Coordinates of C-alpha atoms in Angstrom, one line a residue:
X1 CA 142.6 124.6 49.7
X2 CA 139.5 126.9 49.0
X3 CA 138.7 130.0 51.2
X4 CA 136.3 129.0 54.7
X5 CA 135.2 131.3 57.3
X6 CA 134.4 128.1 59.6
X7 CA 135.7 124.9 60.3
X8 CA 132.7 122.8 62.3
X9 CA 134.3 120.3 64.6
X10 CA 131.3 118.7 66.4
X11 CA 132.2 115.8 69.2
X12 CA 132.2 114.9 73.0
X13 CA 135.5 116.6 73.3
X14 CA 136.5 115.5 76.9
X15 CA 140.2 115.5 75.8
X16 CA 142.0 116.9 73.3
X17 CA 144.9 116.2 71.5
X18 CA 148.4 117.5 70.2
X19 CA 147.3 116.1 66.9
X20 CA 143.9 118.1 66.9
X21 CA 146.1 121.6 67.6
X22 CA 148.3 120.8 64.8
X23 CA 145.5 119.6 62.3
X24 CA 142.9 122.4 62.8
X25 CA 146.2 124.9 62.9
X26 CA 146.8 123.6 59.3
X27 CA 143.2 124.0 58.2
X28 CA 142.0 127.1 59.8
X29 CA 145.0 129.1 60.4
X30 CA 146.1 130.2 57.0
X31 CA 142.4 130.8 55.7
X32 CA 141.8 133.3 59.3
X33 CA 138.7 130.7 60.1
X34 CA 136.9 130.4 63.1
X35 CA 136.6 126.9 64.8
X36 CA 133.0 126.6 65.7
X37 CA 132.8 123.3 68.4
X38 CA 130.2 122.1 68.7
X39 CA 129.9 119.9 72.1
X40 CA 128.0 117.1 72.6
X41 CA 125.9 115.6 75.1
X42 CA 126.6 119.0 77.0
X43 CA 124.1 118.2 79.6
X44 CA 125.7 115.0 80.6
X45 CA 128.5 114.5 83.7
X46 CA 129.9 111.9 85.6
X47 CA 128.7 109.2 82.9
X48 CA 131.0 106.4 82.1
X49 CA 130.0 108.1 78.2
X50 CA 130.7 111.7 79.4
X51 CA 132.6 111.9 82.2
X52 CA 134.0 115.5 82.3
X53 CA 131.4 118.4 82.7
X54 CA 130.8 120.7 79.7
X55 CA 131.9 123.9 81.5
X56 CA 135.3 121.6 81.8
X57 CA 135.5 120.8 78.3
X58 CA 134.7 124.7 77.2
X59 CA 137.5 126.0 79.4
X60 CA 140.2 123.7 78.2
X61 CA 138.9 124.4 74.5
X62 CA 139.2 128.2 75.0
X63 CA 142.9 127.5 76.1
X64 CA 143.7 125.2 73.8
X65 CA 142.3 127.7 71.3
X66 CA 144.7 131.0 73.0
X67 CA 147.6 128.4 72.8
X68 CA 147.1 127.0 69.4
X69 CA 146.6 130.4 68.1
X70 CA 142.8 129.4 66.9
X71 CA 139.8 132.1 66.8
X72 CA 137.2 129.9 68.6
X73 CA 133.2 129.4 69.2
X74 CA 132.3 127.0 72.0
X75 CA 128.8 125.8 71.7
X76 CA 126.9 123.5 73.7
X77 CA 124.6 121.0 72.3
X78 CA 122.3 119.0 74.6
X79 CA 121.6 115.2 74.2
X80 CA 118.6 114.0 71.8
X81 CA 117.7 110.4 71.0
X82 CA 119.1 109.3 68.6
X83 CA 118.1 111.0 64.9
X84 CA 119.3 110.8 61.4
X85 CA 118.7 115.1 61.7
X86 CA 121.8 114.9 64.5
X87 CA 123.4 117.5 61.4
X88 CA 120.3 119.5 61.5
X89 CA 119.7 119.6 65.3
X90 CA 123.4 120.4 65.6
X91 CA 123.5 123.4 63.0
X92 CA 120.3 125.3 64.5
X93 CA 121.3 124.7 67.8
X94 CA 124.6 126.6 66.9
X95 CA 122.4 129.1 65.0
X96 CA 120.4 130.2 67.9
X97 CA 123.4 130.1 70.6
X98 CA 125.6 132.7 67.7
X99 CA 123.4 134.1 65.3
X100 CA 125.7 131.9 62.8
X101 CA 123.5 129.9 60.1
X102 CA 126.2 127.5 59.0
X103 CA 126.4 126.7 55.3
X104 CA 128.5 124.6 52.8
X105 CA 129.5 127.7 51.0
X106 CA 132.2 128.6 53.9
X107 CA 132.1 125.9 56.3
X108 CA 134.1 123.0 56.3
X109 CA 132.8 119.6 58.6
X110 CA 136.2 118.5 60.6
X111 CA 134.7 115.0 61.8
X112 CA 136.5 111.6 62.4
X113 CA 133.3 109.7 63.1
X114 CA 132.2 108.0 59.4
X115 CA 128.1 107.6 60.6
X116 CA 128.4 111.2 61.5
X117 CA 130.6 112.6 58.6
X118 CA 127.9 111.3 56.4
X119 CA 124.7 113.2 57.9
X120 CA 126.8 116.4 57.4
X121 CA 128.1 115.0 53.7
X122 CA 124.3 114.8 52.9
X123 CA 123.7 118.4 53.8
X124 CA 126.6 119.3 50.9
X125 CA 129.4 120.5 53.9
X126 CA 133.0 119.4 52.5
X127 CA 134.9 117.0 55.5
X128 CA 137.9 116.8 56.8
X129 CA 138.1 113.4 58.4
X130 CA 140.7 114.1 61.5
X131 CA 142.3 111.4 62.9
X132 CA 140.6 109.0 59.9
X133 CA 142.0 111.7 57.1
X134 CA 143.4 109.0 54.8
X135 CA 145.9 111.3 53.6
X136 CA 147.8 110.8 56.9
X137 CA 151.0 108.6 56.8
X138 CA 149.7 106.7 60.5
X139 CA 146.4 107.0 62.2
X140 CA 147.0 109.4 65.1
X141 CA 145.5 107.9 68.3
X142 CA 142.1 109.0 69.0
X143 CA 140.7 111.7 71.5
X144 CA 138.6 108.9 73.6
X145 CA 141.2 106.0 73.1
X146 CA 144.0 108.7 75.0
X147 CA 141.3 109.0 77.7
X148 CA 140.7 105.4 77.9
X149 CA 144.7 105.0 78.7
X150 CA 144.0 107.7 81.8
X151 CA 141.4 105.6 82.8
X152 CA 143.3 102.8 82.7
X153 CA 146.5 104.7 84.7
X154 CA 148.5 104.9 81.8
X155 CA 150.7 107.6 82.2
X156 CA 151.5 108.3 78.1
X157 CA 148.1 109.9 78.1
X158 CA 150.5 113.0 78.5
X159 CA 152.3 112.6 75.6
X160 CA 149.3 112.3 73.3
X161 CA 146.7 114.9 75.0
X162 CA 147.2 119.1 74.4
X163 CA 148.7 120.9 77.2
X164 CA 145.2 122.7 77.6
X165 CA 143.7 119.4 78.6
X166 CA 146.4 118.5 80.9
X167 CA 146.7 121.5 82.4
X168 CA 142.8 121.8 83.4
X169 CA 143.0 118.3 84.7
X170 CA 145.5 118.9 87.1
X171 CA 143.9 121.9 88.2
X172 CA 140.9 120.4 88.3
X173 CA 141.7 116.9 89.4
X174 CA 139.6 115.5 86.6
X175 CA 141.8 112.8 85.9
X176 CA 140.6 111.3 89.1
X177 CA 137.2 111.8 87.9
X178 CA 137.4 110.2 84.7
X179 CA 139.0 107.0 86.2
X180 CA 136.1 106.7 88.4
X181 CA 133.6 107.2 86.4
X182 CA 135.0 105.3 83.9
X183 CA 136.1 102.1 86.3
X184 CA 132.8 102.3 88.0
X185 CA 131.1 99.0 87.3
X186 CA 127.4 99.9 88.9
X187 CA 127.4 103.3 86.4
X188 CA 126.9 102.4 82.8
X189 CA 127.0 105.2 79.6
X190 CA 124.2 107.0 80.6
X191 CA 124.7 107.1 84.9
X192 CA 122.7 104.4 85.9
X193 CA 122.1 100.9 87.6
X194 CA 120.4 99.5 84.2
X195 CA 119.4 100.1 81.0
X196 CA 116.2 98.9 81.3
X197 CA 114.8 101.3 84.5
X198 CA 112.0 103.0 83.7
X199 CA 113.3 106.0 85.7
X200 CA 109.4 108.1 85.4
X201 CA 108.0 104.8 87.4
X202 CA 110.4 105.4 90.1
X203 CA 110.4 109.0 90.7
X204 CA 106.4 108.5 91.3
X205 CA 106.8 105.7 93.7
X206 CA 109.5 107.5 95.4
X207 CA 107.0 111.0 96.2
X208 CA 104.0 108.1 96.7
X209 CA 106.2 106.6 99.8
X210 CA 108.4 110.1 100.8
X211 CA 106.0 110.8 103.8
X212 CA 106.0 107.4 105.2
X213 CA 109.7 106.9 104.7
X214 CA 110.2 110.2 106.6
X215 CA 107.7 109.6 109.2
X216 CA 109.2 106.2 110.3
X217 CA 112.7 108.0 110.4
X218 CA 112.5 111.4 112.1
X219 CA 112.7 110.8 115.0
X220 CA 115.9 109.4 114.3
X221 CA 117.5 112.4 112.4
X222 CA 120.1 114.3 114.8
X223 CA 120.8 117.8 112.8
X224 CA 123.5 119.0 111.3
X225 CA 125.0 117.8 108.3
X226 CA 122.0 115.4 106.9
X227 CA 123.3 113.2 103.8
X228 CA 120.7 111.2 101.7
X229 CA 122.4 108.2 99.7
X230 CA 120.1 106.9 96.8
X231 CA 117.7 110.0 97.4
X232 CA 116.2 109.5 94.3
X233 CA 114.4 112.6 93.4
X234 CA 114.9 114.3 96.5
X235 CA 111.7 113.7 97.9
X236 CA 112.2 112.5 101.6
X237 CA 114.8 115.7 101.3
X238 CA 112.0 118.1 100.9
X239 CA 110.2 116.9 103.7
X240 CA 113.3 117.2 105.8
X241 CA 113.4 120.9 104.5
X242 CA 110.0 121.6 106.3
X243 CA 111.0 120.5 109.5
X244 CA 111.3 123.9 111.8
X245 CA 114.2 122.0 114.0
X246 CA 116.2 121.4 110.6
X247 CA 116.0 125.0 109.0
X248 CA 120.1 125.3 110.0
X249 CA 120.9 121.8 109.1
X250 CA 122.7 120.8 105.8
X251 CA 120.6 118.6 103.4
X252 CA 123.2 117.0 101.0
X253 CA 121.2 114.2 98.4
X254 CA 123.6 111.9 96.9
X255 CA 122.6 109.9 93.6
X256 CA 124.4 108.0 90.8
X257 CA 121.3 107.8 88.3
X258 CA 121.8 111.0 86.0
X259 CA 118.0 111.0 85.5
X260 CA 117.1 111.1 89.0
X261 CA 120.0 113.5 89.8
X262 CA 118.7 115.9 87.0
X263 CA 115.4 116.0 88.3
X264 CA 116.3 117.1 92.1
X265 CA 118.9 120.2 90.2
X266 CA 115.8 121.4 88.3
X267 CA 113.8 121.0 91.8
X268 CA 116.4 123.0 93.6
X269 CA 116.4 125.4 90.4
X270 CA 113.1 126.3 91.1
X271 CA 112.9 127.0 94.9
X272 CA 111.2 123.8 95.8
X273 CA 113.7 124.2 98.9
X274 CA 113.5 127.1 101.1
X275 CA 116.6 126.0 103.3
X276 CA 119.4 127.3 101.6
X277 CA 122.3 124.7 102.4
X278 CA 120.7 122.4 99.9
X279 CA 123.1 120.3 97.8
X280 CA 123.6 117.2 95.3
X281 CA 126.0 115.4 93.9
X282 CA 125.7 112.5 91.2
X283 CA 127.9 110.1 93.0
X284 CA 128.5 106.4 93.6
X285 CA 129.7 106.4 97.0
X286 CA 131.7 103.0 96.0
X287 CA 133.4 104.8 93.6
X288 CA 135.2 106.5 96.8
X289 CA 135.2 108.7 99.7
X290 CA 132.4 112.0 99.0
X291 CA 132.7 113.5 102.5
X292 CA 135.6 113.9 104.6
X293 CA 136.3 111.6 107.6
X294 CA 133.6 112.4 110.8
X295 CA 131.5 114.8 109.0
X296 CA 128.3 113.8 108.8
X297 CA 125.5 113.9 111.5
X298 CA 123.3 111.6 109.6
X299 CA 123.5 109.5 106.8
X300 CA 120.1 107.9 105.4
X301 CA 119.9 105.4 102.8
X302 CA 116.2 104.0 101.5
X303 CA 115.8 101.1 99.4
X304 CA 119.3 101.4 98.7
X305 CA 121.5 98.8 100.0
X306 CA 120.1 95.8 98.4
X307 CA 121.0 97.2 95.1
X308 CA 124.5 98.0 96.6
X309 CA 124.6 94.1 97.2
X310 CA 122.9 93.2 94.1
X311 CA 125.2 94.9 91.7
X312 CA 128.1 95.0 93.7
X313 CA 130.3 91.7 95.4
X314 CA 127.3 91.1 98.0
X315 CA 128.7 90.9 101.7
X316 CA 131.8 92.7 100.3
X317 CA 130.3 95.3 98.6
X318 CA 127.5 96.2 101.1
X319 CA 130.3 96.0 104.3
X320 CA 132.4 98.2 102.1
X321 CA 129.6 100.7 101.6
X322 CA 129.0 100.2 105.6
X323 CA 132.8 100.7 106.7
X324 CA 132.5 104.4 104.1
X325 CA 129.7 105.5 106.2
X326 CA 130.8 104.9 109.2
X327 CA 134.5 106.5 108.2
X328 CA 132.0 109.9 106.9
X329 CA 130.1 109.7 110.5
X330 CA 130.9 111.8 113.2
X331 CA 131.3 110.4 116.6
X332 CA 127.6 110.0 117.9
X333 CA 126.1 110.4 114.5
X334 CA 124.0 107.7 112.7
X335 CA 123.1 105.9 110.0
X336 CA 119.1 105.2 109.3
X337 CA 118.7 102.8 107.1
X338 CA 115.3 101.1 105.3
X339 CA 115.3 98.4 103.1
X340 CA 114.0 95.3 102.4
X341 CA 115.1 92.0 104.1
X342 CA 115.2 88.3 104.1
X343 CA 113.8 85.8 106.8
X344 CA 116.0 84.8 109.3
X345 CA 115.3 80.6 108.1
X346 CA 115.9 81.7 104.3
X347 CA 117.5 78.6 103.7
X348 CA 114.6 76.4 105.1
X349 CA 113.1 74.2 102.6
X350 CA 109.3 74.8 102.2
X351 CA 106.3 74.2 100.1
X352 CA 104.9 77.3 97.7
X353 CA 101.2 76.9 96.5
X354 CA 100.7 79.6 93.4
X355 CA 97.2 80.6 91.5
X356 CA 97.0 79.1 88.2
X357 CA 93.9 80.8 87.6
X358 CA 94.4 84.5 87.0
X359 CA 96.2 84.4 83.9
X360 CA 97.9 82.1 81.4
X361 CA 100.1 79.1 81.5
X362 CA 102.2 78.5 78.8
X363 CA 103.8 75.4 78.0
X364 CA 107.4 75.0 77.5
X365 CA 110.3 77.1 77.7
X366 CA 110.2 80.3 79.2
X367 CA 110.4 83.4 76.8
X368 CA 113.6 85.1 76.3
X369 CA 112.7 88.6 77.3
X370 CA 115.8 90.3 76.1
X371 CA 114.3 90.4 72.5
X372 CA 111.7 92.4 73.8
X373 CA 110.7 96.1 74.5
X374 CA 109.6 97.3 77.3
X375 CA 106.3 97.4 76.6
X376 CA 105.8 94.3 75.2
X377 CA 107.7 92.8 78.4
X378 CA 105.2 94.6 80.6
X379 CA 102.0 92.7 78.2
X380 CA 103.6 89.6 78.8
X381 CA 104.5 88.6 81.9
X382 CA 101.3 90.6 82.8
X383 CA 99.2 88.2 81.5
X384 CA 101.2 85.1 83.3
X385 CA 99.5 83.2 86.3
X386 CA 101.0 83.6 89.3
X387 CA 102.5 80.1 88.9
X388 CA 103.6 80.6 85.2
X389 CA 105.5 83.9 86.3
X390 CA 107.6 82.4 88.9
X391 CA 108.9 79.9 86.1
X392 CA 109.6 83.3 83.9
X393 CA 111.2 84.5 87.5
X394 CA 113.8 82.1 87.6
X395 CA 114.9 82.2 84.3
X396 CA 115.6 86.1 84.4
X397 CA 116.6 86.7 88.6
X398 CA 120.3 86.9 88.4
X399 CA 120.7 84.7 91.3
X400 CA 119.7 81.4 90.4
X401 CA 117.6 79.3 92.7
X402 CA 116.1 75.5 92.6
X403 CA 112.4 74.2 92.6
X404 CA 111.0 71.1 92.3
X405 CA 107.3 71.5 91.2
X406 CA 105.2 68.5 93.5
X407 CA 102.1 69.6 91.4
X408 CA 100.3 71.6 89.2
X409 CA 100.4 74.7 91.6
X410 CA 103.1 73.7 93.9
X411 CA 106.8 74.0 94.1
X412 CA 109.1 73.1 96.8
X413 CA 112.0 75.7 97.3
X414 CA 114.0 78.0 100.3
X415 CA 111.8 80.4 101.9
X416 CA 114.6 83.4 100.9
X417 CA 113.5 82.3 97.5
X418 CA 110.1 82.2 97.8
X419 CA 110.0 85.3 99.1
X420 CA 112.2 87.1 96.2
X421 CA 110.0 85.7 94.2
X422 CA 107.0 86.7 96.0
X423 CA 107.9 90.2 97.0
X424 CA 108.7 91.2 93.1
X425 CA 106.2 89.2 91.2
X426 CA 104.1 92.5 90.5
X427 CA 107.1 94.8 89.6
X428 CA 106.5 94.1 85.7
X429 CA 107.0 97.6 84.6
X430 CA 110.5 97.4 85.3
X431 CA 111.0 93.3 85.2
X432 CA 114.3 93.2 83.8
X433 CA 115.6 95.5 85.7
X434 CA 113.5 94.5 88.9
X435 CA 115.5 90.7 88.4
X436 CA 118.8 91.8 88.5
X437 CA 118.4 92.5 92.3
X438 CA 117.9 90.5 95.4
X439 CA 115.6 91.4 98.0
X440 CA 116.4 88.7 100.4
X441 CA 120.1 88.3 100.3
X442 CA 120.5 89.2 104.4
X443 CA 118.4 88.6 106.8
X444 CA 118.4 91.0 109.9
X445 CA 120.5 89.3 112.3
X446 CA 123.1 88.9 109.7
X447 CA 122.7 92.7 109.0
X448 CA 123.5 93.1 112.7
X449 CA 126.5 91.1 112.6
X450 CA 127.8 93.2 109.4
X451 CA 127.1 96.6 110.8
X452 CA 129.0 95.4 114.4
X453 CA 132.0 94.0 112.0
X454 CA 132.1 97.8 110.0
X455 CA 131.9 99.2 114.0
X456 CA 128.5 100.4 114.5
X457 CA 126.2 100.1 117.7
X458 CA 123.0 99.0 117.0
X459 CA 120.1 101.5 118.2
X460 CA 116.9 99.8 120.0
X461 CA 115.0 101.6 117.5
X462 CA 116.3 98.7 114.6
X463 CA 113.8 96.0 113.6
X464 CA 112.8 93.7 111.2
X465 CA 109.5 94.3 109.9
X466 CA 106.9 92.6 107.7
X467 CA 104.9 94.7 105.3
X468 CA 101.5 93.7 105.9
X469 CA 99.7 95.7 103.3
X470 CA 101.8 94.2 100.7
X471 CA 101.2 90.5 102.3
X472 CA 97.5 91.3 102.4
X473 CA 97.3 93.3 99.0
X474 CA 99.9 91.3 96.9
X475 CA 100.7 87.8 98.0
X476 CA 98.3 86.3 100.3
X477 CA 95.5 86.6 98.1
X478 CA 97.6 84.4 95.3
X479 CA 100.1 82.6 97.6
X480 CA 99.8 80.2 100.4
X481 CA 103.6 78.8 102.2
X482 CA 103.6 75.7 104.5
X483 CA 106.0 73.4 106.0
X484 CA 106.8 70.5 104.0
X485 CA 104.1 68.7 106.0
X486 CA 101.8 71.2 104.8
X487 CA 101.2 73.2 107.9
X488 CA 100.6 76.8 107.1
X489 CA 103.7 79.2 107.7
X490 CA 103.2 83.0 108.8
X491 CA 104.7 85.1 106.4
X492 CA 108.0 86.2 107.5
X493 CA 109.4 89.4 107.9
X494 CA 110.0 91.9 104.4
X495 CA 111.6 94.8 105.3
X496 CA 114.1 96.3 108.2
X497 CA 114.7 99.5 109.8
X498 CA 118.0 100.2 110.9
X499 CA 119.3 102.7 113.1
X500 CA 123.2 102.5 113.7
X501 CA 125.5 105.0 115.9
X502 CA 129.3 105.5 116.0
X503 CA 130.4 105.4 119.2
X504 CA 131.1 108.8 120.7
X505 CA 134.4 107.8 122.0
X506 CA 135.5 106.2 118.6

């Protein structure tokens, strides 16, 4: 083998393997090389695609490295979007974090990954294929495919990963971690509910409705330790931090999408908070317990629990999610919760007059969005008629209803339906993501009954509420609902505010 100073070994590098130790031993041993790694997606965690931190992965590498007897350069290298320059990108970054400009002259590419092996190939650096070197007499298991038998409880991950790995596991209970994070089925590769969320369009509406949220729930708030669930990008948080009778309280935001979580760490990072107990954590509290048993003053949740029921097992996953928070309250501490809500009659067949005026009516089928960008899904059902869009409605909600048209502009249908239909017609920005959920799955006495059943006492303070600007603004002006005699309806309630204590003797 010729003479290298480096052997590049780019890669996620979550675990590592007693076949790695041996194969780089073999190719940069003898030669005195140093093992540059390059780590990927180093500023991703607690993603079903990453779920061990970088700082995790660079301290089992440097022990791996003392133990294998390996002269070793950890580097990270931050996500991009995809790029046939990923070789490029990869080099300079390493360039700039060591001073080292990486050639084919003395470096040798140890890569498994074909697609990749080949943007390095291009560049003229010599590869050593890994686990895919065909010199091999059997392919040696892969580093992911080990992890994926951790996640799965398979003990013989032991025998496969390096002692380096297992060793910061255990110390680290990361093993735990990955099998959560992994397992989770509301956190997909990249942290969070959907693939298709526009996450920019939420963080806006989020600071547009902070000081309303906060103003309806205040009063509410007993201090202490003050938990946000879903807290988006920390908004109602900061507002919390202003309050003079909160300055000694602990504000804790809690959120599974890695976008939204990144953006309330770089808010913290730059002193948006003057309290100094302020903390996050990118967590799905279904994934299991984040705070110990009555330790929480108050727990507040926003527009979070219908996707906890949308994504989860409905009833069971939202009286799950209740039973955790009341476990995590202490005795006389509360829950506030704000959401959206179905009528109480959501079953109740009615009559659903739509404008077929302000905007097209296609004939036939309805389009099959999912071929689609998001952009052009956004021109299209934009342009729709109130009556043509609830057609496109039912074909993409993921919880199919009936309706039998009785004329041009006129459906008959449930009133919960009707109003899922009604209170998400103008979300087109994020449609396909917006139609995975259910707004009006429980209706506010049943949330009472399910809050009782997980052992809370309903405050005075809860009540269902309509939204009336949205009523005036967004559906009256388009929609009118009657009996099936055709006598008008009032519109029913939207929303509910819920404040729930644990008894102080429980």
């Amino acid at each position: 083998m010729i003479h290298i100073d480096f052997v590049l070994f780019p890669g996620r590098h979550h675990l590592l393997t007693r076949f790695q130790a041996e194969y780089l031993h073999r190719l940069a041993a003898d030669s005195g090389a140093t093992v540059v790694w390059a780590v990927t997606s180093a500023n991703h965690d607690n993603t079903r695609r990453n779920p061990v931190p970088y700082h995790r992965r660079e301290a089992a590498i440097e022990r791996f490295s003392l133990v294998s007897g390996l002269r070793s350069l950890v580097v990270p290298v931050f996500d991009t979007a995809p790029t046939d320059a990923f070789a490029e990108v990869t080099l300079k970054s390493i360039a700039v974090a060591t001073g080292i400009d990486l050639t084919p002259a003395g470096t040798v590419v140890a890569c498994s990954t074909p697609e990749v092996a080949k943007l390095y190939e291009r560049l003229g650096f010599p590869i050593a294929l890994v686990e895919a070197d065909p010199q091999l007499r059997t392919a040696p298991e892969r580093p992911w495919d080990v992890l994926l038998r951790l996640a799965a409880g398979d003990e013989t991950w032991r025998k496969l990963a390096h002692p380096a790995t297992i060793d910061v596991f255990e110390r680290y209970r990361l093993a735990d971690t990955v099998r959560t994070v992994v397992n989770d089925p509301l956190v997909g590769d990249e942290g969070g509910l959907t693939a298709t969320r526009d996450y920019r369009t939420y963080v806006e509406a989020f600071a547009d409705a902070a000081q309303r949220k906060w103003a309806a729930v205040r009063q509410h708030v007993r201090p202490g330790r003050i938990v946000d669930i879903g807290c988006g990008a920390g908004a109602v948080l900061e507002l919390a931090d202003r309050e003079p009778g909160l300055h000694e309280s602990d504000l804790i935001g809690v959120e599974v999408a890695r976008h939204l979580y990144s953006e309330c760490v770089h808010k913290k990072a730059q002193g948006v908070f003057r309290n100094a107990n302020v903390y996050f954590y990118q967590r799905n509290v279904l994934g299991g317990a984040i705070f110990a048993d009555r330790s929480v003053d108050t727990t507040l949740t926003f527009a979070l629990t219908h996707e906890i029921w949308s994504y989860g097992r409905q009833r069971t996953s939202l009286l799950q999610f209740a039973r955790r928070i009341f476990d995590h309250t202490a005795p006389g501490g509360v829950w506030i919760n704000s959401d959206v809500c179905g009528p109480d009659d959501r079953r109740r067949p009615v009559l659903l007059r739509l404008a077929t005026d302000d905007g097209d009516n296609p004939a036939g089928p309805r389009r099959d969005l999912a071929t689609l960008d998001s952009g052009q899904i956004r021109g299209y059902v934009s342009r729709l008629s109130t009556r043509a869009r609830l057609d496109q409605f039912a074909a993409d909600f993921a919880f199919p209803f009936t309706f039998e048209a009785v004329g041009d502009d006129t459906v008959r249908l449930e009133l919960g339906a009707a109003m899922d239909f009604l209170t998400r017609k103008d979300y087109v920005d994020n449609w396909l993501s917006e139609t995975k959920e259910q707004f009006c799955g429980l209706s506010f006495t049943e949330w009472s009954q399910l809050l009782a059943e997980a052992g809370f006492e309903l405050d005075a303070a809860s009540t269902p509420i309509r939204n009336d600007w949205i009523i005036d603004n967004r559906i009256a002006p388009v929609a009118e609902l009657t009996e099936l005699d055709g006598t008008p309806i009032d519109w029913p309630t939207t929303h509910l505010l819920v404040v729930a204590r644990r008894p102080r003797n429980s």
